Tab-separated table of C-alpha atoms and ligand atoms in Angstrom:
chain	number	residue	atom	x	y	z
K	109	UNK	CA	0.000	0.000	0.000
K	110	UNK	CA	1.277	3.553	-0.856
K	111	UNK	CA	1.568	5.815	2.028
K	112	UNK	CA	0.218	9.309	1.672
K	113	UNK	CA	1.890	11.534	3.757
K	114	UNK	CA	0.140	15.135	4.621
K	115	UNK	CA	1.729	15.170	8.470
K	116	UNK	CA	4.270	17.409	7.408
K	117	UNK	CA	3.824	19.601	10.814
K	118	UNK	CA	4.688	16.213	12.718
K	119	UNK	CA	8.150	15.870	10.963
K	120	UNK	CA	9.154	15.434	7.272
K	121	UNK	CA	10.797	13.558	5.256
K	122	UNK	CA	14.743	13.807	4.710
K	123	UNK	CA	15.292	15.352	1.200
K	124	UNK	CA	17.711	13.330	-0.831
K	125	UNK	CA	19.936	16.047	-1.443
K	126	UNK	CA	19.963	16.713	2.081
K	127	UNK	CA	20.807	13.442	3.187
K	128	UNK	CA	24.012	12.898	0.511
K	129	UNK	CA	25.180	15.806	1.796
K	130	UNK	CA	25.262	14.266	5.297
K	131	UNK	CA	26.420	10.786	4.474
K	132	UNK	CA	30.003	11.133	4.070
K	133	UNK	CA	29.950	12.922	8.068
K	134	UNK	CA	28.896	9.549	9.509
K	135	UNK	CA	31.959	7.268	8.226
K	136	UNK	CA	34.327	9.263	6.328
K	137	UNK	CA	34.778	11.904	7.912
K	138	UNK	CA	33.764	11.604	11.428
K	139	UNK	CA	36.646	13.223	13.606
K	140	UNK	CA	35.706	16.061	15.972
K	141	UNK	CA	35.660	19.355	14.569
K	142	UNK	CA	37.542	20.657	18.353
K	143	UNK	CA	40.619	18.624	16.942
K	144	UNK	CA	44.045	19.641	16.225
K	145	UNK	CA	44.152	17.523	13.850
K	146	UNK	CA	43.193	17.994	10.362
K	147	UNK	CA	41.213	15.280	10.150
K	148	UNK	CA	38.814	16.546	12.653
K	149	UNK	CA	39.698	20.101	11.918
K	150	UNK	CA	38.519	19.564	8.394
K	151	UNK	CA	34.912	19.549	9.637
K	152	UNK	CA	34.893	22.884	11.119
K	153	UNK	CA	34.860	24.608	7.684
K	154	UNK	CA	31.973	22.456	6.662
K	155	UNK	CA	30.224	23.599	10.120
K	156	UNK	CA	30.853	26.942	8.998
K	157	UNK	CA	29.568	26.790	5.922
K	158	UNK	CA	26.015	25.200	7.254
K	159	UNK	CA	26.379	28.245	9.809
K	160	UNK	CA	26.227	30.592	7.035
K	161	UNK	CA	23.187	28.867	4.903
K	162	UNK	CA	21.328	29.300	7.941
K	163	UNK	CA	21.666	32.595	8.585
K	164	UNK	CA	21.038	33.235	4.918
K	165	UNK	CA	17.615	32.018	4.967
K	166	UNK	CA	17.069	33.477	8.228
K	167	UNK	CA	18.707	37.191	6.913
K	168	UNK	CA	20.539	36.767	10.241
K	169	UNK	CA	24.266	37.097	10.608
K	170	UNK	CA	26.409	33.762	11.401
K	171	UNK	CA	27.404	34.682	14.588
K	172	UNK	CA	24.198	34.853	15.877
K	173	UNK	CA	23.248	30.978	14.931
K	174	UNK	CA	23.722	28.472	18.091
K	175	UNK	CA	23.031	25.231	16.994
K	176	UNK	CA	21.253	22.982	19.403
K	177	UNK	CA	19.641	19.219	19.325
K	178	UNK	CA	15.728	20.371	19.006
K	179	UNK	CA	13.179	23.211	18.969
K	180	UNK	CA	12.400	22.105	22.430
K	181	UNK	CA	15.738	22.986	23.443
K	182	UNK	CA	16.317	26.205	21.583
K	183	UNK	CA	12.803	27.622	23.077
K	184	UNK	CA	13.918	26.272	26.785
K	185	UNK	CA	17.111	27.767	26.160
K	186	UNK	CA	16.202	31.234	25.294
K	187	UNK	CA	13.641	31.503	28.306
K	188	UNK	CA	15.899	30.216	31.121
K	189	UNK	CA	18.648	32.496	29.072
K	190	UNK	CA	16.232	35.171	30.192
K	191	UNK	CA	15.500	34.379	33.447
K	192	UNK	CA	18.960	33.981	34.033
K	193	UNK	CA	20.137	37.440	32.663
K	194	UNK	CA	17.410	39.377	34.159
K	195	UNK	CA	17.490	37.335	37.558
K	196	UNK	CA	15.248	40.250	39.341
K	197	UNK	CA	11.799	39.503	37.049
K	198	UNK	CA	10.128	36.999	37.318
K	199	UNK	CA	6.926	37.232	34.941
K	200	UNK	CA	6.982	35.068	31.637
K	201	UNK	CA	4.257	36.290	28.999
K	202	UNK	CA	3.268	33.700	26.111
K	203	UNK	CA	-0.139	32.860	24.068
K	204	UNK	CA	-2.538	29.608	24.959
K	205	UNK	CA	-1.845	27.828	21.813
K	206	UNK	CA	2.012	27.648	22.362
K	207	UNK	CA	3.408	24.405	21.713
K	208	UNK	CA	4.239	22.068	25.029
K	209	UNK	CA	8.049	23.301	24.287
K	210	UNK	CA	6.880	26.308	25.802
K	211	UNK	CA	3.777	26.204	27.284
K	212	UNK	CA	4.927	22.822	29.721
K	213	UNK	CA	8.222	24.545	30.438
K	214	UNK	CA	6.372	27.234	31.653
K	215	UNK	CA	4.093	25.465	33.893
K	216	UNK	CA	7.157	24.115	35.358
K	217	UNK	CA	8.538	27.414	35.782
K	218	UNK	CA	5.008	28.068	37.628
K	219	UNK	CA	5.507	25.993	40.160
K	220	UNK	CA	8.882	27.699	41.181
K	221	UNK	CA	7.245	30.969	41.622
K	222	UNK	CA	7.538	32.225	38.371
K	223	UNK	CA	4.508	34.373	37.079
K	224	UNK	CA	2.996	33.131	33.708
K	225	UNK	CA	0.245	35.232	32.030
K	226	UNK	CA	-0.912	33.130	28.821
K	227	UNK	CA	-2.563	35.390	26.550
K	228	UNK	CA	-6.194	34.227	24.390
K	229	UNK	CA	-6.400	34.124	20.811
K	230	UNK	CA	-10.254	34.904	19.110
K	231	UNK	CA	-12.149	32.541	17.343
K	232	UNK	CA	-10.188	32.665	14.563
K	233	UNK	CA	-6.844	31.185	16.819
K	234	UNK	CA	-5.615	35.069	15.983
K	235	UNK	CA	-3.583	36.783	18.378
K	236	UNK	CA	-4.455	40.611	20.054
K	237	UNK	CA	-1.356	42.788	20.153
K	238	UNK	CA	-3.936	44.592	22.576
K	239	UNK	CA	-3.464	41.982	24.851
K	240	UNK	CA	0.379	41.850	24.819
K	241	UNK	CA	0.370	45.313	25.543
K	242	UNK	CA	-1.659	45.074	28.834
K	243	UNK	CA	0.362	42.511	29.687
K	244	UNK	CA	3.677	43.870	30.027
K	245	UNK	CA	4.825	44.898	34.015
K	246	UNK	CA	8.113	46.381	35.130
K	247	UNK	CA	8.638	42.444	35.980
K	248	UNK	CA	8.445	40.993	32.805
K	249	UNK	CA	11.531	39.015	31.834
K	250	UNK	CA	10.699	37.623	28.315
K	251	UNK	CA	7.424	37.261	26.098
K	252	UNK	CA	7.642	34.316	23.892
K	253	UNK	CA	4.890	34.196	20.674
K	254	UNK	CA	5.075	31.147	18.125
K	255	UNK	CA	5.239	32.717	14.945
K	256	UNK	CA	3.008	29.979	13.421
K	257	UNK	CA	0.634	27.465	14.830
K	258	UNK	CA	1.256	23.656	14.317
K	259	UNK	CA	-2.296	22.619	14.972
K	260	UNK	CA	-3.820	25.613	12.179
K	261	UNK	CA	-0.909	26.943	10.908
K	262	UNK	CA	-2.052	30.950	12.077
K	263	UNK	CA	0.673	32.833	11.433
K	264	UNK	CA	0.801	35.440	14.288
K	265	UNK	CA	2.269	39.389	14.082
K	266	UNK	CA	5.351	38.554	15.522
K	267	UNK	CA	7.356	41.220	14.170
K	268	UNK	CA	4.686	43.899	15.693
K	269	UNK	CA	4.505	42.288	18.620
K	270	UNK	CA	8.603	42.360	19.300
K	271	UNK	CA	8.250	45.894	18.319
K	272	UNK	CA	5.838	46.894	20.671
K	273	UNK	CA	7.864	44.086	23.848
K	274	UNK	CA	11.035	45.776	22.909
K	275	UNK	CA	9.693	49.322	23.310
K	276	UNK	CA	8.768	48.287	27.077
K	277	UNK	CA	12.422	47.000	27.391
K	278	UNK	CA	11.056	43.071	27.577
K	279	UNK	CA	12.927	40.601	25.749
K	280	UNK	CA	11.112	38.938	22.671
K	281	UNK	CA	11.576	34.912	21.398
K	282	UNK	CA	9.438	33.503	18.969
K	283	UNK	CA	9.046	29.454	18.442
K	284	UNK	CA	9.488	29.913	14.660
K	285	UNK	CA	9.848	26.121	14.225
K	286	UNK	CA	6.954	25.579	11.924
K	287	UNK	CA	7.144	29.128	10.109
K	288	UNK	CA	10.451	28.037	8.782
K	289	UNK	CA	11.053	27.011	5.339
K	290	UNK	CA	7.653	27.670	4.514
K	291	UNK	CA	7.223	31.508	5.056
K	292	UNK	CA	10.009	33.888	3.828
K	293	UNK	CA	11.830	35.216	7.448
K	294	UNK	CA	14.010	38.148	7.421
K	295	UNK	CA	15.710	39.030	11.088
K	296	UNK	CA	16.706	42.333	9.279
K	297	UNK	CA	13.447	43.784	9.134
K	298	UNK	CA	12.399	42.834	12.888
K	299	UNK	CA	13.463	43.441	16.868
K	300	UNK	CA	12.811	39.695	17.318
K	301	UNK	CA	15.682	38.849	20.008
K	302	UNK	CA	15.554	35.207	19.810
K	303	UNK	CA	14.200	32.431	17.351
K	304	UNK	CA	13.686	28.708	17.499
K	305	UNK	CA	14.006	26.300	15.070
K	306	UNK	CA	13.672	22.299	14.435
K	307	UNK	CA	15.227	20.828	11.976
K	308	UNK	CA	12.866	17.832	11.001
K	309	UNK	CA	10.144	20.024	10.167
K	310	UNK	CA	12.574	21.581	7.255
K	311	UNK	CA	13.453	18.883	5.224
K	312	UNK	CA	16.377	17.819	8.052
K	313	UNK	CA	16.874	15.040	10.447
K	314	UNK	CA	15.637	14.690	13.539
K	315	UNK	CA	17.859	15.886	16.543
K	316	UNK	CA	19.482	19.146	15.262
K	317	UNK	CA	18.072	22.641	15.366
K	318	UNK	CA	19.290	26.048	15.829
K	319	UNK	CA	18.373	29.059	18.360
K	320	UNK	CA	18.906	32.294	16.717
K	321	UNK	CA	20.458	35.113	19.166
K	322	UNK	CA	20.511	38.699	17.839
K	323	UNK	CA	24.017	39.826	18.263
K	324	UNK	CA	23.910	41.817	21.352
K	325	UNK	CA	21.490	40.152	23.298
K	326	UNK	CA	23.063	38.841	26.844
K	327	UNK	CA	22.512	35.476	26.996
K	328	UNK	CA	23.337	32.438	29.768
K	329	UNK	CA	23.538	28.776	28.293
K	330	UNK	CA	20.980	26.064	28.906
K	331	UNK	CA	24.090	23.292	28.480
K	332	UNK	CA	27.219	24.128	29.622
K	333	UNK	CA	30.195	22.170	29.125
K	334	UNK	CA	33.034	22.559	26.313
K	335	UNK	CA	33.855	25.681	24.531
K	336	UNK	CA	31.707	24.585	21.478
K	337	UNK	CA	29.580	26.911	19.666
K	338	UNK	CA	31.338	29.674	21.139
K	339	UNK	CA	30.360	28.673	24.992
K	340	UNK	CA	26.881	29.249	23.946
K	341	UNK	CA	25.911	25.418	23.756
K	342	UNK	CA	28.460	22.580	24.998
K	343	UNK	CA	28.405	19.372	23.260
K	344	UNK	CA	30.315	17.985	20.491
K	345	UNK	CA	28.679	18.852	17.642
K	346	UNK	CA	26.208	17.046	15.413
K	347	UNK	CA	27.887	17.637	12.231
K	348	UNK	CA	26.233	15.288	10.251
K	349	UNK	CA	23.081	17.140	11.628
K	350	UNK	CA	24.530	20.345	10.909
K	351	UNK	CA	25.487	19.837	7.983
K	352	UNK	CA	22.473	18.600	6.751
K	353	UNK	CA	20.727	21.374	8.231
K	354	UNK	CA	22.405	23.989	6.324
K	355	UNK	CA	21.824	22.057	3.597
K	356	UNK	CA	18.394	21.995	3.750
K	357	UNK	CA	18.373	25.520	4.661
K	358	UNK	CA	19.623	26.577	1.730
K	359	UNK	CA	17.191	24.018	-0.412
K	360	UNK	CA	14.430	26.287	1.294
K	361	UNK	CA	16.060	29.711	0.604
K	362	UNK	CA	16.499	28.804	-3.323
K	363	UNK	CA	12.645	27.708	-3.506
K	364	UNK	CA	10.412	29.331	-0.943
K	365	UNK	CA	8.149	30.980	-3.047
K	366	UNK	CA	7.972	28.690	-5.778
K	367	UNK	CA	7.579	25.628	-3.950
K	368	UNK	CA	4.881	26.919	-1.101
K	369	UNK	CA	3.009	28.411	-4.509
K	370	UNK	CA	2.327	24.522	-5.275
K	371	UNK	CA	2.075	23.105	-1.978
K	372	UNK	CA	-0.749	26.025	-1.564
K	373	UNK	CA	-2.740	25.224	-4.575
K	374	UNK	CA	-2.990	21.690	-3.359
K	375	UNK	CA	-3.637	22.484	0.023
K	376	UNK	CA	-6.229	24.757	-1.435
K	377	UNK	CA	-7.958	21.962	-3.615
K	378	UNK	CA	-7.854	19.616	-0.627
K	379	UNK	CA	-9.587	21.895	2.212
K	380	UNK	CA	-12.230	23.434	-0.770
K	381	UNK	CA	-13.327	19.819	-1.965
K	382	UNK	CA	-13.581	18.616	1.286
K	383	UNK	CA	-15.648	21.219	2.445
K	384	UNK	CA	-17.550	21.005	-0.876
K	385	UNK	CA	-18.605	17.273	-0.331
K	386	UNK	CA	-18.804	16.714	2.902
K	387	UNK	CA	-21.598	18.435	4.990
K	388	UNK	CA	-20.937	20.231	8.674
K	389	UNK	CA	-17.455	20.675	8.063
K	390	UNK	CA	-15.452	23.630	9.073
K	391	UNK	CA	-12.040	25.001	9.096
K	392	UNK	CA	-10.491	25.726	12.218
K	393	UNK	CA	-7.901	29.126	11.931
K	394	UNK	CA	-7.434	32.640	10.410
K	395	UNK	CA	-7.417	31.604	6.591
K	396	UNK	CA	-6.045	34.814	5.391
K	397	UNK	CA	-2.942	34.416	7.893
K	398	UNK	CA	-2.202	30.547	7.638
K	399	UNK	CA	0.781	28.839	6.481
K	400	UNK	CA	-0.002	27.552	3.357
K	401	UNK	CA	0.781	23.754	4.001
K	402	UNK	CA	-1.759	23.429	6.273
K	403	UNK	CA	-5.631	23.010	7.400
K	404	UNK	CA	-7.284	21.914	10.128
K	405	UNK	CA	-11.037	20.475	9.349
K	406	UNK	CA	-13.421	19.946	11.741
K	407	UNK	CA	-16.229	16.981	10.877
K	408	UNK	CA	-18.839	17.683	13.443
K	409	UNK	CA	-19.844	14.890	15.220
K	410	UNK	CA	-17.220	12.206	14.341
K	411	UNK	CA	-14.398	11.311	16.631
K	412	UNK	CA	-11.018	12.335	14.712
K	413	UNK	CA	-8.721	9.289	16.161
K	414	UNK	CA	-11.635	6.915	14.654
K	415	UNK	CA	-11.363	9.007	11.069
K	416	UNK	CA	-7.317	8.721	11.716
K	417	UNK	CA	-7.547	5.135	12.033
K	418	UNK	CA	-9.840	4.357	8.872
K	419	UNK	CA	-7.033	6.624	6.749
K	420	UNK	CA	-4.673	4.720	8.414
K	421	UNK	CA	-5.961	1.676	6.819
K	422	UNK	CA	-5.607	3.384	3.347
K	423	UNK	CA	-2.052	4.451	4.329
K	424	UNK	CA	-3.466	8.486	4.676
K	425	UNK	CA	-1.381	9.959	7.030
K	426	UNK	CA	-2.603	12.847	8.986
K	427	UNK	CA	-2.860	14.007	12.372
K	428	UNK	CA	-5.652	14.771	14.905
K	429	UNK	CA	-7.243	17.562	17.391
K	430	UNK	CA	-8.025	15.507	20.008
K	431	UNK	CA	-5.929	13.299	22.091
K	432	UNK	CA	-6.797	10.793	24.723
K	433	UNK	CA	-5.578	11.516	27.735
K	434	UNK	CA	-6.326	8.875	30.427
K	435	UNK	CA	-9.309	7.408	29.022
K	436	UNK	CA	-11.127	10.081	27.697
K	437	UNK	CA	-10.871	12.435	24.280
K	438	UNK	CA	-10.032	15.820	25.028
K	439	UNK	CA	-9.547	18.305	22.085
K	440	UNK	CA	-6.762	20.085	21.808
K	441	UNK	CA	-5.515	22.948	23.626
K	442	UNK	CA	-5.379	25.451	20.852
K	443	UNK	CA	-9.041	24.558	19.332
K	444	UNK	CA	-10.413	24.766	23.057
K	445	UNK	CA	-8.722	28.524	23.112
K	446	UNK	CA	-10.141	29.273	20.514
K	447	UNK	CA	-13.396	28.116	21.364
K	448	UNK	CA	-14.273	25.173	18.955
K	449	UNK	CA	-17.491	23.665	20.222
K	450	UNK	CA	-16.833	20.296	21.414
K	451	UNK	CA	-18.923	18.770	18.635
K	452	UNK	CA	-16.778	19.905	16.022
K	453	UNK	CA	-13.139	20.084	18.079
K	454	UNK	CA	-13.710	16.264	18.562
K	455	UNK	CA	-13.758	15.385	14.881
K	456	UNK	CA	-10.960	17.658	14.154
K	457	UNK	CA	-8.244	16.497	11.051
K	458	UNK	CA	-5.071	18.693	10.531
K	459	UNK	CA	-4.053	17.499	6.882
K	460	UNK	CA	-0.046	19.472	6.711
K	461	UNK	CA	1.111	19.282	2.867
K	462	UNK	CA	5.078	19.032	1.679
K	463	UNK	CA	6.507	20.071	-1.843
K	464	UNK	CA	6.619	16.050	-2.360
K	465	UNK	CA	2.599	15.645	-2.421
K	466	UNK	CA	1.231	15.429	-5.423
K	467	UNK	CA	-2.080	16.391	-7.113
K	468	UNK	CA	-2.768	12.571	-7.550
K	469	UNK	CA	-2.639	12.117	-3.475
K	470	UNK	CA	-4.713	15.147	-3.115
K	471	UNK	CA	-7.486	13.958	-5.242
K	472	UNK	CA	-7.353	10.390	-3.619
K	473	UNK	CA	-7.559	11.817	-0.377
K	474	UNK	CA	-10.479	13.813	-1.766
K	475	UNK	CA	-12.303	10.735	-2.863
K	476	UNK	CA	-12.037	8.275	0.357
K	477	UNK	CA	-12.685	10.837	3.283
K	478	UNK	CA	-16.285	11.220	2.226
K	479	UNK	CA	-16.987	7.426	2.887
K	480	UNK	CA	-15.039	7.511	5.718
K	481	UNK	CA	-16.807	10.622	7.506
K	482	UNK	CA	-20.551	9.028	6.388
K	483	UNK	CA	-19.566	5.439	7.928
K	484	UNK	CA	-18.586	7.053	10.918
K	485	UNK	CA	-21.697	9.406	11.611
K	486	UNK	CA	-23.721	6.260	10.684
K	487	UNK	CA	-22.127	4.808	13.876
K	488	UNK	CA	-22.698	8.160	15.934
K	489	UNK	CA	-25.701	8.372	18.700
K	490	UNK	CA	-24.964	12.401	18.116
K	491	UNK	CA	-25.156	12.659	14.322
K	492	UNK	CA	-28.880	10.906	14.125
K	493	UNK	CA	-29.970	13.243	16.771
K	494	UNK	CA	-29.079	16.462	15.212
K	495	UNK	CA	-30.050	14.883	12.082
K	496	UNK	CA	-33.218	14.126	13.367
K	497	UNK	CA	-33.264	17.699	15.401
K	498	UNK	CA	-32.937	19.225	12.022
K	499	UNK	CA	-35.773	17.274	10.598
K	500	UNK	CA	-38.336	18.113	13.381
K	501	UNK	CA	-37.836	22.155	12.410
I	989	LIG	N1	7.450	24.181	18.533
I	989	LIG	C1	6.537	23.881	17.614
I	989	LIG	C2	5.591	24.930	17.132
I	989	LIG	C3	6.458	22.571	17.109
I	989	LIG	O1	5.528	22.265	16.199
I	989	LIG	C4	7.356	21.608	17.602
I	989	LIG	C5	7.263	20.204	17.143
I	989	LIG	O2	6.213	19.709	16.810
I	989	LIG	C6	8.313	21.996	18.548
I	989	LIG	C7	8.327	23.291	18.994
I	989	LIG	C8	9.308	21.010	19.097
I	989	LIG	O3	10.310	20.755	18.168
I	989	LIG	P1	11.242	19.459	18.345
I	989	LIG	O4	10.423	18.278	17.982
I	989	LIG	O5	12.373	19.679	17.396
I	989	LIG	O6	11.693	19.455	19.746
């Protein structure tokens, strides 16, 4: 059975050129780049190299990339690097639809005193600068803002909202890890202090990101140890990682528009036929500000791990809005702050789209979730009553 992948916000899949470009790190030339040999020494050129196609899709400078082993560590990173270098504040400001990287760290951070405002989003999972504004106290150490959603892809005004945290003299970080690669960044044009970003949801392996750190900010490392990337991150380096990294970094700079132009139109043609043939459907996030990989359908009255499971058995890969958590399905955080009634955040389908889907996957996707969505309602208590409410008016 062909598998049809559109769980692209999960992880991806390694591109080919990426991966040559890493192979000959594993067994050829493996030494340590902190050598003084040339052997090992050999590999810091190549480490400099992925530095630099970083920081040119990022518009940042070299110097200012750190690279690290996740997005969950480059967003814990920069927020203990702020509580660390403002020691005297202790109030942490981020949104209710961040991702556990941040939102769980800050819980934890909760419990050792440390204040944590968590601001809404509307219906639309759109953020209120408003809001951020209101928030702000003499004792705020850092705001961190995801620049786009993984549940609904909402791209949020991060670059206004740095603006307006920087004029108050707060540090900004933004959780950039699924806005990368698929929306053009440029650090030039922005306050943004510090950035996260994951590797595996660009192309690259798992195990290697990057935290960006405008050059200037203070900053206090999350792992110390050797002298390696500059005393900002100990650790001998992934280099294979790295490498591969940059590679795929600079795979994303050369085709960001034209790619995310077809991976939009199918997108597109997905979430429009869907909507088109399947009744009480909805989408779920700001369609104006979305990435354009991704949508997040809502079937009312279906449970989305049973639709999961009957795409599963057609090898559709997607992912769902609810999760069970001991025993019973909750829907997500993000669709609950946003407000989703339960009806529809239960039956909830976030379909994320690559540059290697093709039209042909798209339009068997758009044949088989019909059946799938009508077999389940058949089985639904909920679906004959509100069909039968609807009958009675
Ligand atoms: N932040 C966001 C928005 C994500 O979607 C993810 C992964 O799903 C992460 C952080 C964590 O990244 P990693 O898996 O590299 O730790």
């Amino acid at each position: 059975m062909k598998t049809i992948y559109l769980d692209n916000n999960a992880t991806t899949k390694v591109a080919d050129e990426v991966l040559e470009a890493m192979l000959p790190y594993f067994n050829q030339f493996y030494g340590n780049p902190s050598s003084m040999h040339t052997f090992g020494g050999q590999i810091g050129q190549r480490i400099r190299d992925a530095r630099e196609q970083v920081a040119a899709l990022l518009g940042a400078l070299p110097e200012e990339i750190v690279f690290t082993s996740c997005g969950t560590e480059s967003d814990n990173t920069a927020i203990y690097s702020a509580l660390l270098t403002r020691p005297d504040k202790k109030h942490i400001v981020i949104s209710r639809v961040e991702h556990p990287a941040v939102r769980a760290l800050c819980t934890h951070l909760s419990a050792q005193g440390y204040k944590i405002t968590e601001l809404p989003v509307d219906k639309n999972g759109m953020l209120d600068l408003e809001h951020l504004e209101k928030s702000l106290t003499p004792d705020t150490a850092i705001v961190s803002l995801m620049w786009a959603n993984n549940e609904t892809g909402v791209i949020f005004p991060v670059e206004e909202a740095a603006k307006l945290t920087h004029d108050k003299g707060v540090l900004f970080h933004t959780d950039a890890v699924q806005a990368v690669g698929k929306i053009p960044i440029n650090m030039k044009n922005n306050v943004i202090d510090m950035l996260s970003i994951s590797g595996h949801k660009l192309h690259a392996p798992k195990g290697i990101g990057v935290l960006y750190i405008r050059r200037g900010t203070k900053f206090s490392p999350f792992l110390i140890g050797g002298h390696q990337e500059k005393g900002r991150r100990g650790g001998t380096e992934n280099t294979a990682g790295i490498i591969g990294l940059g590679r795929a970094c600079q795979l994303a700079a050369n085709h960001i528009l034209t790619e995310n132009v077809h991976v939009k139109q199918l997108r597109d043609k997905l979430e429009r036929e869907l909507l088109k043939k399947i009744p009480q459907s909805r989408v779920n996030g700001d369609i104006q500000n979305r990435l354009p990989n991704t949508t997040n359908i809502s079937f009312e009255y279906v449970e989305g791990e049973a639709i999961l499971l009957l795409m599963n058995e057609l090898g559709i890969c997607a992912s769902s809005g609810s999760a069970c958590t001991s025993g019973s399905l909750q829907p997500s955080h993000v669709l609950r702050a946003m407000g989703v009634p339960f009806t529809m955040a239960h039956g909830s389908i976030r379909f994320s789209l690559s540059v290697y889907n093709t039209e042909e996957e798209v339009d068997f996707v758009i044949e088989k979730m019909p059946p799938i969505i009508e077999r389940l309602r058949g089985m639904s208590p909920f679906w004959s009553q509100a069909q039968q409410a609807c009958t009675n008016q």
